[in-house]
mmCIF file of C-alpha atoms in Angstrom:
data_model
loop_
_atom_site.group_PDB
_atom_site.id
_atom_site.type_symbol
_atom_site.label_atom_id
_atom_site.label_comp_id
_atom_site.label_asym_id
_atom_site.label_seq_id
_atom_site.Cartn_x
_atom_site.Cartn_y
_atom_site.Cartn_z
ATOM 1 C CA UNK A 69 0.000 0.000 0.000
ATOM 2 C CA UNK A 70 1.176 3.331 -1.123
ATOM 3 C CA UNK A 71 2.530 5.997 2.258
ATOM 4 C CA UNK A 72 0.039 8.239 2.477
ATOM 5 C CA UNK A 73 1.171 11.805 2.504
ATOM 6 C CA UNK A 74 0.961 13.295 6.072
ATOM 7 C CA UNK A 75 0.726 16.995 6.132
ATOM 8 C CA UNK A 76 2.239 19.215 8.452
ATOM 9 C CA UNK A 77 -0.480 20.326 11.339
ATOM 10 C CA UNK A 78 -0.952 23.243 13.240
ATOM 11 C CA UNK A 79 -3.154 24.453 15.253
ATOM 12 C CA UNK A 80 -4.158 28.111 14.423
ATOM 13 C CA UNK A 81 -7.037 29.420 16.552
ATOM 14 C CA UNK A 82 -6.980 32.929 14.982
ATOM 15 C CA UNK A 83 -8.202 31.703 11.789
ATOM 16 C CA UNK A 84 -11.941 31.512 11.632
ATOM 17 C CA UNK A 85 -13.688 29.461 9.085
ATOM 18 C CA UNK A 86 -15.895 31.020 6.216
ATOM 19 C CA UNK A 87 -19.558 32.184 7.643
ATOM 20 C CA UNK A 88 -20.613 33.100 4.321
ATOM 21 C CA UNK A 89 -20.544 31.154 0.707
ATOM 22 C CA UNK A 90 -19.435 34.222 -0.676
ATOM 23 C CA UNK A 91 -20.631 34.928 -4.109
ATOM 24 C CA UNK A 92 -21.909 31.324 -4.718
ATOM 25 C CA UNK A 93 -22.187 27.602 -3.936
ATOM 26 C CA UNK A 94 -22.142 25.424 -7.067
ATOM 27 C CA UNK A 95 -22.721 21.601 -6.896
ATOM 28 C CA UNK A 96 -20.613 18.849 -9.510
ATOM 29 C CA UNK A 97 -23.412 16.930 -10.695
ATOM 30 C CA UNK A 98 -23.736 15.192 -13.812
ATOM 31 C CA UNK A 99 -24.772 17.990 -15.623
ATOM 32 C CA UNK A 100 -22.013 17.328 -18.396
ATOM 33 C CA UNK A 101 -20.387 20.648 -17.080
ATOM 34 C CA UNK A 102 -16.559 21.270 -17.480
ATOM 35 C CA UNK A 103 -14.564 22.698 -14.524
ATOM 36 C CA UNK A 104 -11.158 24.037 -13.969
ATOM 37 C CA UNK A 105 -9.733 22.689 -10.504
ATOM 38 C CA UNK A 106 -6.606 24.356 -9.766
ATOM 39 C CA UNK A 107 -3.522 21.970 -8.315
ATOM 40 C CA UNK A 108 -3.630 24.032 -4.939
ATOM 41 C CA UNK A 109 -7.508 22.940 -4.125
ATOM 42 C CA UNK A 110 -6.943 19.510 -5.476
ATOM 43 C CA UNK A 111 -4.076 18.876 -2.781
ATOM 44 C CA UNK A 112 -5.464 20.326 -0.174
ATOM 45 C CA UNK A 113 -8.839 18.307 -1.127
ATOM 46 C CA UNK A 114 -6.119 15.041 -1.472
ATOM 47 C CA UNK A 115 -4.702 16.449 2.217
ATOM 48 C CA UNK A 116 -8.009 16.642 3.960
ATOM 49 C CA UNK A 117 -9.325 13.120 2.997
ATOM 50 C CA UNK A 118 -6.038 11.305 4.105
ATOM 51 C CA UNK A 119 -5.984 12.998 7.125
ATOM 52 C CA UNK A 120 -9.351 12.386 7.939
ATOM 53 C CA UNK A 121 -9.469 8.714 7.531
ATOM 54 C CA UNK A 122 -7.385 6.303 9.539
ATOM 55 C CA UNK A 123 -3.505 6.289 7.877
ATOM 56 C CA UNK A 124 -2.900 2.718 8.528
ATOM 57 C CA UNK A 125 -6.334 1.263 7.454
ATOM 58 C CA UNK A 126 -6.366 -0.315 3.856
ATOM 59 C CA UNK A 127 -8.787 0.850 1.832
ATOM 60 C CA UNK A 128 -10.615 -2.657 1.357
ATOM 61 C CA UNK A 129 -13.899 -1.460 1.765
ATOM 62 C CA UNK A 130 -16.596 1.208 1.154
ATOM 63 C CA UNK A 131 -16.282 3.256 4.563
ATOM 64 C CA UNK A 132 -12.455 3.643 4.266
ATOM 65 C CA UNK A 133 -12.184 4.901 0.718
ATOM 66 C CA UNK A 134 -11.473 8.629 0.007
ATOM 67 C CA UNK A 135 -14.991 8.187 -2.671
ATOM 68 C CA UNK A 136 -16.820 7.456 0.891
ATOM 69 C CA UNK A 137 -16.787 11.082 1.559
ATOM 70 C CA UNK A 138 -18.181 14.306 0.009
ATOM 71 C CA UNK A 139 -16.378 17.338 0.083
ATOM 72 C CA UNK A 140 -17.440 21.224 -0.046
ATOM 73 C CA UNK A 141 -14.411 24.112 -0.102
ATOM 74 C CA UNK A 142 -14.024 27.680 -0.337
ATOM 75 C CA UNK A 143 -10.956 29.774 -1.226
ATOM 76 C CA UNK A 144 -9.719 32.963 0.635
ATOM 77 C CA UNK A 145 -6.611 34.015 -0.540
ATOM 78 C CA UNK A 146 -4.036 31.553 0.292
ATOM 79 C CA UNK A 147 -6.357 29.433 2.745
ATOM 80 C CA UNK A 148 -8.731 26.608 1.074
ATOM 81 C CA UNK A 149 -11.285 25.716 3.744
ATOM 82 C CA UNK A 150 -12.391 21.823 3.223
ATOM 83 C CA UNK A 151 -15.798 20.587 4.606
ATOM 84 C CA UNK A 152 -15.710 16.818 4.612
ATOM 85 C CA UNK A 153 -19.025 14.618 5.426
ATOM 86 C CA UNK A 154 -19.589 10.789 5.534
ATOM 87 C CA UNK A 155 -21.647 9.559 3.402
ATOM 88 C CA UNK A 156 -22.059 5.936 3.433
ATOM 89 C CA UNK A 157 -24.956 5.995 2.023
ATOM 90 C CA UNK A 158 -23.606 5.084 -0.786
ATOM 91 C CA UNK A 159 -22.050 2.060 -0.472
ATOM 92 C CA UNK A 160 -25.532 0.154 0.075
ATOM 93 C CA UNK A 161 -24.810 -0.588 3.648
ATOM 94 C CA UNK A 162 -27.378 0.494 6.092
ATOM 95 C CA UNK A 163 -25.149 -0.710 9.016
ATOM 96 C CA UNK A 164 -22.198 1.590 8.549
ATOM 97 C CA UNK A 165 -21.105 4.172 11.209
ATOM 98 C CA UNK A 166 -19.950 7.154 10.881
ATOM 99 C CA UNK A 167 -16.101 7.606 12.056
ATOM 100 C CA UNK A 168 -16.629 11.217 13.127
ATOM 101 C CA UNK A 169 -19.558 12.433 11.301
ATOM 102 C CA UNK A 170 -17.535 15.523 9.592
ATOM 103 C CA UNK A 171 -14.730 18.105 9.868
ATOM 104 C CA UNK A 172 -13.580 20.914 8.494
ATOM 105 C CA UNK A 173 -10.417 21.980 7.441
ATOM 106 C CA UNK A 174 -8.146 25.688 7.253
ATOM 107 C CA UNK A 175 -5.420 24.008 4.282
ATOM 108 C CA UNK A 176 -2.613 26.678 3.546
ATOM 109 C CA UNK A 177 -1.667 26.428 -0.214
ATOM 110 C CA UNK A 178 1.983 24.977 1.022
ATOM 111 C CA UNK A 179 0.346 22.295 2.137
ATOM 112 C CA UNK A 180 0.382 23.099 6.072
ATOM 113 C CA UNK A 181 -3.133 22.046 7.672
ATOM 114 C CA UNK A 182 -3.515 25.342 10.177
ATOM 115 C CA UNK A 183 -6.699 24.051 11.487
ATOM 116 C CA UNK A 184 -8.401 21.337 11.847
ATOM 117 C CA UNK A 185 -12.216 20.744 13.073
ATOM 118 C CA UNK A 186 -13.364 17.304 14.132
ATOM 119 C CA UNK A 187 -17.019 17.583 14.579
ATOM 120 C CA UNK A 188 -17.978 16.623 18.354
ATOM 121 C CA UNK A 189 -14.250 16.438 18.998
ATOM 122 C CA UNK A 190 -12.663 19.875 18.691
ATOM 123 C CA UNK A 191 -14.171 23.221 20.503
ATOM 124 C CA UNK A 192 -14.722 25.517 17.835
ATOM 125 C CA UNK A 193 -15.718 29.032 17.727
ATOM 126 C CA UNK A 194 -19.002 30.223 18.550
ATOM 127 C CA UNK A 195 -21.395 32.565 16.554
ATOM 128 C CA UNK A 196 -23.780 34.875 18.525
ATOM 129 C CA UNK A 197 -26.438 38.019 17.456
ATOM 130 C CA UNK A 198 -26.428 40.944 20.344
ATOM 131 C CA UNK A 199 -28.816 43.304 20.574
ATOM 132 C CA UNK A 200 -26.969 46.800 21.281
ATOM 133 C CA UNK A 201 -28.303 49.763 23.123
ATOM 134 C CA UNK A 202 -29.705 51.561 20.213
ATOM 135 C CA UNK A 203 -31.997 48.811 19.226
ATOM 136 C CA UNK A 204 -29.735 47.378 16.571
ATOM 137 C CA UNK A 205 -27.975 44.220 16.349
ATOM 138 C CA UNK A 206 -24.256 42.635 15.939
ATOM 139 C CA UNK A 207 -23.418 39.404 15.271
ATOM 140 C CA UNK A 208 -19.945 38.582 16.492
ATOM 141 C CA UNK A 209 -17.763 35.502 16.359
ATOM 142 C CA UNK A 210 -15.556 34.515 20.047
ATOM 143 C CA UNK A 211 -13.235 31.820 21.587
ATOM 144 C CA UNK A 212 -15.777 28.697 22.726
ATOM 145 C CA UNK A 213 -17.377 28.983 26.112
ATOM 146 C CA UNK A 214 -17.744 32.949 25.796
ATOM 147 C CA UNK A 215 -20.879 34.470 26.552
ATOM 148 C CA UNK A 216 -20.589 38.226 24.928
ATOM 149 C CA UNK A 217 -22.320 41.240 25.234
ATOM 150 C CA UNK A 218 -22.101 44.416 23.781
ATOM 151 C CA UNK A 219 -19.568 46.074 26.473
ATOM 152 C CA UNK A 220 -17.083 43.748 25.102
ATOM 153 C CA UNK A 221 -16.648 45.093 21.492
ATOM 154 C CA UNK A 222 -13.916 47.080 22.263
ATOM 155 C CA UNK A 223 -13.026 45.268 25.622
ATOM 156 C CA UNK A 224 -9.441 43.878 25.100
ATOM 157 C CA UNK A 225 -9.498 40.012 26.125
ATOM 158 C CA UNK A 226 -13.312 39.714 26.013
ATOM 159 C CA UNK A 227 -13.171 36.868 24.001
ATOM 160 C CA UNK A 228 -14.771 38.606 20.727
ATOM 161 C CA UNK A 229 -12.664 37.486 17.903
ATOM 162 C CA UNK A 230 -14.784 39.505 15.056
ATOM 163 C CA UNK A 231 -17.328 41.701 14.194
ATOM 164 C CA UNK A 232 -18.919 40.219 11.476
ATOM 165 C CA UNK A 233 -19.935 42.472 8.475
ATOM 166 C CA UNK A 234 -20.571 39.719 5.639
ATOM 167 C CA UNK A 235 -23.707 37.551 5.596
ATOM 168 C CA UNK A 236 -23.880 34.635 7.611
ATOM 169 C CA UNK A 237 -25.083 32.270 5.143
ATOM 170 C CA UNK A 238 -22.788 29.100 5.036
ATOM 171 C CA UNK A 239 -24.892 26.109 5.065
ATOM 172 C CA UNK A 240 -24.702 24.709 8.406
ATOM 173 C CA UNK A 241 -23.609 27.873 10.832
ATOM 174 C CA UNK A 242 -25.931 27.838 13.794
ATOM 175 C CA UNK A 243 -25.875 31.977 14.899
ATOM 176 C CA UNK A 244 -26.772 31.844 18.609
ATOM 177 C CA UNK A 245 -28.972 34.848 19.637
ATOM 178 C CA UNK A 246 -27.477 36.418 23.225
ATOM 179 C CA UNK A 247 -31.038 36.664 25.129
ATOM 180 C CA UNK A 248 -31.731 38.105 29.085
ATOM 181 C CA UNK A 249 -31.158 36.162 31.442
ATOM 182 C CA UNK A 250 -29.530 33.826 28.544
ATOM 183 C CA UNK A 251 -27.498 30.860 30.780
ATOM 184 C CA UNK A 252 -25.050 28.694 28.291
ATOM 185 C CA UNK A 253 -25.269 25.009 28.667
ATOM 186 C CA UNK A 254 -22.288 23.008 29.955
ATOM 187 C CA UNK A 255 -19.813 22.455 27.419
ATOM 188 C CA UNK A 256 -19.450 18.919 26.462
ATOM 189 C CA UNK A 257 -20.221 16.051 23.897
ATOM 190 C CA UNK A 258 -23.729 16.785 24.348
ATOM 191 C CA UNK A 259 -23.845 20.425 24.592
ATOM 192 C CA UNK A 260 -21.237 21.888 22.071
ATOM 193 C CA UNK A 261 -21.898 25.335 21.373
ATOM 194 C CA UNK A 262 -21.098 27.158 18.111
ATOM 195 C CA UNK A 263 -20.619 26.370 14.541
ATOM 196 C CA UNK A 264 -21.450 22.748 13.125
ATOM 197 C CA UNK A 265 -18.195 21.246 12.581
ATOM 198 C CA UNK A 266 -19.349 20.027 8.833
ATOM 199 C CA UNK A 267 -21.628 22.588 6.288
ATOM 200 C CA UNK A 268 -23.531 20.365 4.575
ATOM 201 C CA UNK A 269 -26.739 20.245 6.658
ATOM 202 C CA UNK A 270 -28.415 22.806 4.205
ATOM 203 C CA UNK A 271 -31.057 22.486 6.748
ATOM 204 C CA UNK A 272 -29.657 24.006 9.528
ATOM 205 C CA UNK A 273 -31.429 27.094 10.931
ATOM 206 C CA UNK A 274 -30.095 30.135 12.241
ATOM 207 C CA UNK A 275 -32.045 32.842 14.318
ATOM 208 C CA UNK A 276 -31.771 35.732 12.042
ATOM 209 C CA UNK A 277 -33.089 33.952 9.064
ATOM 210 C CA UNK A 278 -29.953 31.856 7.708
ATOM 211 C CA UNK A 279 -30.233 28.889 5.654
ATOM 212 C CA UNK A 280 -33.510 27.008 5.946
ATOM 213 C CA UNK A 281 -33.032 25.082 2.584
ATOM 214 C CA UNK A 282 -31.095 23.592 0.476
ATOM 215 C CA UNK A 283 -29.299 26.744 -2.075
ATOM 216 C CA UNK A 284 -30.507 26.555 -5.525
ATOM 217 C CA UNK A 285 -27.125 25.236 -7.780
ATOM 218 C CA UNK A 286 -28.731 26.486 -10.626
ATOM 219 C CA UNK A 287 -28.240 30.364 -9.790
ATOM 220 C CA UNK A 288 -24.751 29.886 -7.740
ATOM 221 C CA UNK A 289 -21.367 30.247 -9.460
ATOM 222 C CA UNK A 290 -18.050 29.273 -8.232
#
């Protein structure tokens, strides 16, 4: 059996994974389309599925082949964020488990994983809507476990990592709305606040009126 490659991991909580599809989300069907795939995405696509299934296990069946997964991924700059789902659907085994479920990975174009997500595993950060004084709102991203308010915009150390000015539209991104009296849950495997690990639940809900459905391929463009 071939080495897999194993790519250089960090662990780089400053970057924060794409809330919004940007300008579109298109789907690779079998519409007899042609698409250019740059070398850059296909690696870090290549990276991402080796590292998420187990290196030593030979691929002698359904649930440990790299075709057992779908992938989603976005570009910013020199970052290409990976969203990787099990789907074992496919193989025509109803008895299959998932290994993780999903994860999501930050893939520098040198080949460096800076972050990795394992969904249920890792703490990731959390997404929250304030309501500010002057009967507006802000919808912030911070460190997991933080419960934010508005005095902590410009409080150094408060745990807000960004203000965010795009949409939050990425399939999947739960935004939790900061309520009166609001009282987090313990973190844990059952409770884990913030972001799903994996995008692809296209029915995922968020409070300000986020993704309810699945996005239409037919108007999206890469």
């Amino acid at each position: 059996m071939p080495q897999r490659f194993i790519a250089p991991t960090e662990n780089d909580t400053s970057v924060i994974f794409p809330l919004s599809i940007g300008r579109a989300l298109v789907e690779v069907d079998a519409r007899q389309a042609t698409y250019d795939l740059e070398g850059d995405v296909l690696q870090a696509l290549m990276i991402a599925g080796n590292d998420y299934l187990p290196l030593g296990v030979a691929p002698s069946s359904c649930s440990t082949r790299l075709d057992s997964l779908d992938y989603r991924f976005t570009r910013r700059d020199n970052i290409i964020f990976v969203y990787v789902n099990e789907d074992f659907a496919r193989c025509g085994d109803d008895t299959l488990r998932p290994i993780h479920s999903g994860a999501k990975y930050a893939i520098h174009t040198d080949g460096r994983i800076l972050r990795r997500m394992i969904d249920g595993v890792d703490d990731d950060h959390t997404v929250w809507r304030l309501g500010t004084s002057d009967g507006g709102t802000v919808t912030v991203v911070t460190e997991p476990g933080v419960l934010p308010d508005p005095s902590h915009l410009d409080a150094p150390d408060s745990g807000v990592l960004k203000v965010v000015t795009e949409p939050v539209d990425m399939p999947g991104v739960l935004v939790i709305e900061r309520l009166e009296a609001f009282q987090p849950a313990p973190e844990g495997p059952e409770n884990a606040l913030g972001a799903s690990s994996m995008p692809f639940d296209a029915g995922t809900g968020s409070v300000d009126g986020g993704t309810t459905g699945a996005p239409d391929a037919t108007s999206l463009e890469p």
